[in-house]
Amino acid sequence: MKLRQFVFITVLLTAASIAGSGVRPQGPVDAGGGSRPPDRPGTGRPAGTGEVIDLRGLRNVEFGDTEAELTRRGILRSEVNACGPTLTGHETASPVFVDDRLVLLWLDDPARTPEGVTVGTPVEQVRSRYRQVSPLHAPRGTYRLDGLLARRGDRAYLFLHDGRTVRRIIAGYADWARRLFATGHGPC
């Protein structure tokens, strides 16, 4: 290696070392270096982030929409590596169709309900945020989770939990949410 290359590499390493030194921020920061809300425990994601699901559906996707309509609008797509169709712009939601109609959405973290319930929410908070919830018990001897069904009319949230915190949220038509719980079958 020539002396000039050696000096150049040494200068680059010294500059990188100086740029990386100094006082580290005390709280979480966003990509631009500004502060952001504290992370939700155990998620590594800021509190209050995530897509909101209500009992009508998601932004531009409603329960009862047909597969054909969602495909025509460019929202529904089939991925080779996915277990079923996926929703463009809604990566945290897995759709469940029955007779060509959207009946349920399985939600992943960090999606949340308008009442602020998300994966990791304590079960007692779910009970306090919804007037009526029906407890659903998983069959003994299975690895399935218990549930809380928060129903409003023909729609409901199904909160699957481990007895302490919510582990999965399913939203849609109440009868289909109850059937899903009874059979134990997910979208895949």
Protein backbone atom coordinates (compact mmCIF):
# COMPACT_ATOMS: atom_id res chain seq x y z
CA MET A 1 0.00 0.00 0.00
CA LYS A 2 1.34 3.42 -0.85
CA LEU A 3 1.94 6.03 1.84
CA ARG A 4 -0.70 8.30 0.30
CA GLN A 5 -3.40 5.55 0.56
CA PHE A 6 -2.38 4.79 4.13
CA VAL A 7 -2.69 8.47 5.13
CA PHE A 8 -6.06 8.76 3.38
CA ILE A 9 -7.48 5.69 5.19
CA THR A 10 -6.10 6.95 8.52
CA VAL A 11 -7.76 10.34 8.02
CA LEU A 12 -11.10 8.68 7.16
CA LEU A 13 -10.98 6.44 10.24
CA THR A 14 -10.07 9.38 12.47
CA ALA A 15 -12.93 11.48 11.06
CA ALA A 16 -15.38 8.61 11.55
CA SER A 17 -14.21 8.15 15.13
CA ILE A 18 -14.61 11.85 15.91
CA ALA A 19 -18.07 11.97 14.29
CA GLY A 20 -19.20 9.02 16.40
CA SER A 21 -17.93 10.39 19.68
CA GLY A 22 -19.68 12.74 22.03
CA VAL A 23 -22.68 12.65 24.34
CA ARG A 24 -25.41 10.20 23.33
CA PRO A 25 -29.06 11.32 23.50
CA GLN A 26 -30.82 10.23 26.69
CA GLY A 27 -34.16 9.29 25.11
CA PRO A 28 -35.31 7.73 21.88
CA VAL A 29 -34.70 9.75 18.74
CA ASP A 30 -36.21 9.57 15.29
CA ALA A 31 -34.22 9.17 12.09
CA GLY A 32 -33.78 12.94 11.81
CA GLY A 33 -32.23 13.20 15.26
CA GLY A 34 -35.28 14.74 16.95
CA SER A 35 -36.94 13.32 20.01
CA ARG A 36 -39.92 10.98 19.73
CA PRO A 37 -42.41 9.48 22.16
CA PRO A 38 -41.08 6.80 24.48
CA ASP A 39 -41.27 3.23 23.22
CA ARG A 40 -44.16 1.03 24.26
CA PRO A 41 -42.77 -1.64 26.56
CA GLY A 42 -41.51 -4.68 24.71
CA THR A 43 -42.22 -3.38 21.20
CA GLY A 44 -39.40 -0.99 20.34
CA ARG A 45 -42.06 1.24 18.74
CA PRO A 46 -43.18 4.67 19.88
CA ALA A 47 -46.41 4.83 21.88
CA GLY A 48 -49.44 6.02 19.90
CA THR A 49 -48.17 4.91 16.52
CA GLY A 50 -49.82 2.44 14.23
CA GLU A 51 -52.82 2.11 12.02
CA VAL A 52 -56.27 2.62 13.55
CA ILE A 53 -58.94 -0.03 12.96
CA ASP A 54 -62.54 0.74 13.79
CA LEU A 55 -65.64 -1.39 13.36
CA ARG A 56 -66.15 -0.11 9.81
CA GLY A 57 -62.65 -1.26 8.79
CA LEU A 58 -59.48 0.56 7.87
CA ARG A 59 -58.80 3.70 5.90
CA ASN A 60 -60.16 2.91 2.36
CA VAL A 61 -61.07 -0.72 3.28
CA GLU A 62 -64.46 -1.56 4.77
CA PHE A 63 -65.96 -4.79 6.04
CA GLY A 64 -68.25 -6.16 3.36
CA ASP A 65 -66.06 -4.92 0.47
CA THR A 66 -65.65 -7.54 -2.24
CA GLU A 67 -62.34 -9.01 -3.35
CA ALA A 68 -63.08 -7.77 -6.88
CA GLU A 69 -63.71 -4.19 -5.70
CA LEU A 70 -60.54 -4.08 -3.58
CA THR A 71 -58.51 -5.55 -6.47
CA ARG A 72 -59.97 -3.03 -8.94
CA ARG A 73 -58.98 -0.18 -6.61
CA GLY A 74 -55.44 -1.60 -6.35
CA ILE A 75 -55.72 -2.35 -2.64
CA LEU A 76 -55.85 -6.16 -2.71
CA ARG A 77 -52.85 -8.03 -4.05
CA SER A 78 -51.62 -11.61 -4.04
CA GLU A 79 -48.08 -12.17 -2.89
CA VAL A 80 -46.20 -15.33 -3.71
CA ASN A 81 -44.69 -15.49 -0.20
CA ALA A 82 -47.89 -14.60 1.66
CA CYS A 83 -50.45 -17.06 3.00
CA GLY A 84 -53.27 -15.21 1.25
CA PRO A 85 -54.12 -11.86 -0.27
CA THR A 86 -52.61 -8.77 1.31
CA LEU A 87 -53.76 -5.15 1.48
CA THR A 88 -51.62 -2.48 -0.14
CA GLY A 89 -50.80 0.21 2.41
CA HIS A 90 -52.05 -1.92 5.31
CA GLU A 91 -49.13 -4.21 6.05
CA THR A 92 -50.31 -4.80 9.63
CA ALA A 93 -53.65 -6.32 8.54
CA SER A 94 -54.45 -9.75 7.11
CA PRO A 95 -57.86 -9.94 5.40
CA VAL A 96 -60.27 -12.85 5.77
CA PHE A 97 -62.86 -13.24 2.99
CA VAL A 98 -65.99 -15.39 3.02
CA ASP A 99 -68.09 -15.67 -0.14
CA ASP A 100 -65.99 -12.91 -1.77
CA ARG A 101 -66.69 -10.42 1.07
CA LEU A 102 -64.24 -9.04 3.64
CA VAL A 103 -65.50 -10.30 7.00
CA LEU A 104 -62.47 -10.03 9.33
CA LEU A 105 -59.08 -8.39 9.64
CA TRP A 106 -56.29 -9.94 11.72
CA LEU A 107 -54.11 -7.12 13.02
CA ASP A 108 -50.46 -7.12 13.86
CA ASP A 109 -48.58 -4.74 16.10
CA PRO A 110 -48.66 -1.66 16.00
CA ALA A 111 -52.29 -1.45 14.80
CA ARG A 112 -54.73 -0.14 17.40
CA THR A 113 -58.41 0.49 18.03
CA PRO A 114 -59.79 4.05 18.40
CA GLU A 115 -59.90 3.36 22.15
CA GLY A 116 -56.13 2.83 22.11
CA VAL A 117 -56.06 -0.95 22.53
CA THR A 118 -53.11 -2.61 20.82
CA VAL A 119 -50.96 -5.68 21.23
CA GLY A 120 -49.49 -5.41 24.73
CA THR A 121 -52.46 -3.59 26.29
CA PRO A 122 -53.32 -5.06 29.72
CA VAL A 123 -56.55 -7.09 29.77
CA GLU A 124 -57.98 -4.91 32.57
CA GLN A 125 -57.64 -1.85 30.34
CA VAL A 126 -59.59 -3.62 27.59
CA ARG A 127 -62.38 -4.32 30.09
CA SER A 128 -62.40 -0.68 31.24
CA ARG A 129 -62.44 0.76 27.69
CA TYR A 130 -65.34 -1.32 26.39
CA ARG A 131 -68.70 -1.33 28.17
CA GLN A 132 -69.45 -4.95 27.50
CA VAL A 133 -66.98 -7.70 26.76
CA SER A 134 -67.77 -11.39 26.65
CA PRO A 135 -65.01 -13.66 27.89
CA LEU A 136 -64.20 -16.58 25.59
CA HIS A 137 -62.21 -19.52 26.93
CA ALA A 138 -59.82 -21.55 24.80
CA PRO A 139 -60.21 -25.32 25.02
CA ARG A 140 -58.12 -26.91 27.75
CA GLY A 141 -54.99 -28.68 26.63
CA THR A 142 -54.48 -26.43 23.58
CA TYR A 143 -52.00 -23.70 22.92
CA ARG A 144 -54.75 -21.31 21.92
CA LEU A 145 -55.34 -17.98 23.65
CA ASP A 146 -58.43 -16.91 25.58
CA GLY A 147 -60.44 -14.05 24.14
CA LEU A 148 -62.55 -11.02 24.95
CA LEU A 149 -65.30 -10.20 22.46
CA ALA A 150 -66.30 -6.51 22.44
CA ARG A 151 -69.44 -6.39 20.33
CA ARG A 152 -71.37 -3.41 18.89
CA GLY A 153 -74.29 -4.44 16.73
CA ASP A 154 -73.16 -6.92 14.08
CA ARG A 155 -69.47 -5.94 14.46
CA ALA A 156 -66.89 -6.78 17.12
CA TYR A 157 -63.31 -6.75 18.24
CA LEU A 158 -61.87 -10.05 19.35
CA PHE A 159 -58.92 -9.54 21.67
CA LEU A 160 -56.89 -12.72 22.10
CA HIS A 161 -54.89 -12.61 25.32
CA ASP A 162 -52.66 -14.64 27.61
CA GLY A 163 -54.51 -13.63 30.79
CA ARG A 164 -52.37 -10.53 31.27
CA THR A 165 -52.05 -8.69 27.95
CA VAL A 166 -53.56 -8.59 24.47
CA ARG A 167 -51.57 -10.74 22.02
CA ARG A 168 -53.69 -10.39 18.87
CA ILE A 169 -56.58 -8.22 17.67
CA ILE A 170 -59.20 -9.36 15.17
CA ALA A 171 -61.95 -7.03 13.98
CA GLY A 172 -64.98 -7.46 11.77
CA TYR A 173 -68.37 -9.13 11.79
CA ALA A 174 -69.17 -10.46 15.27
CA ASP A 175 -70.53 -13.82 14.10
CA TRP A 176 -67.39 -14.50 12.05
CA ALA A 177 -65.11 -13.44 14.92
CA ARG A 178 -66.93 -15.87 17.24
CA ARG A 179 -66.69 -18.64 14.62
CA LEU A 180 -63.00 -17.98 14.17
CA PHE A 181 -62.48 -18.26 17.91
CA ALA A 182 -64.48 -21.48 18.09
CA THR A 183 -62.55 -23.16 15.27
CA GLY A 184 -59.15 -21.73 16.14
CA HIS A 185 -58.25 -21.18 12.49
CA GLY A 186 -56.34 -18.06 11.46
CA PRO A 187 -55.99 -16.47 8.04
CA CYS A 188 -53.32 -19.02 6.96
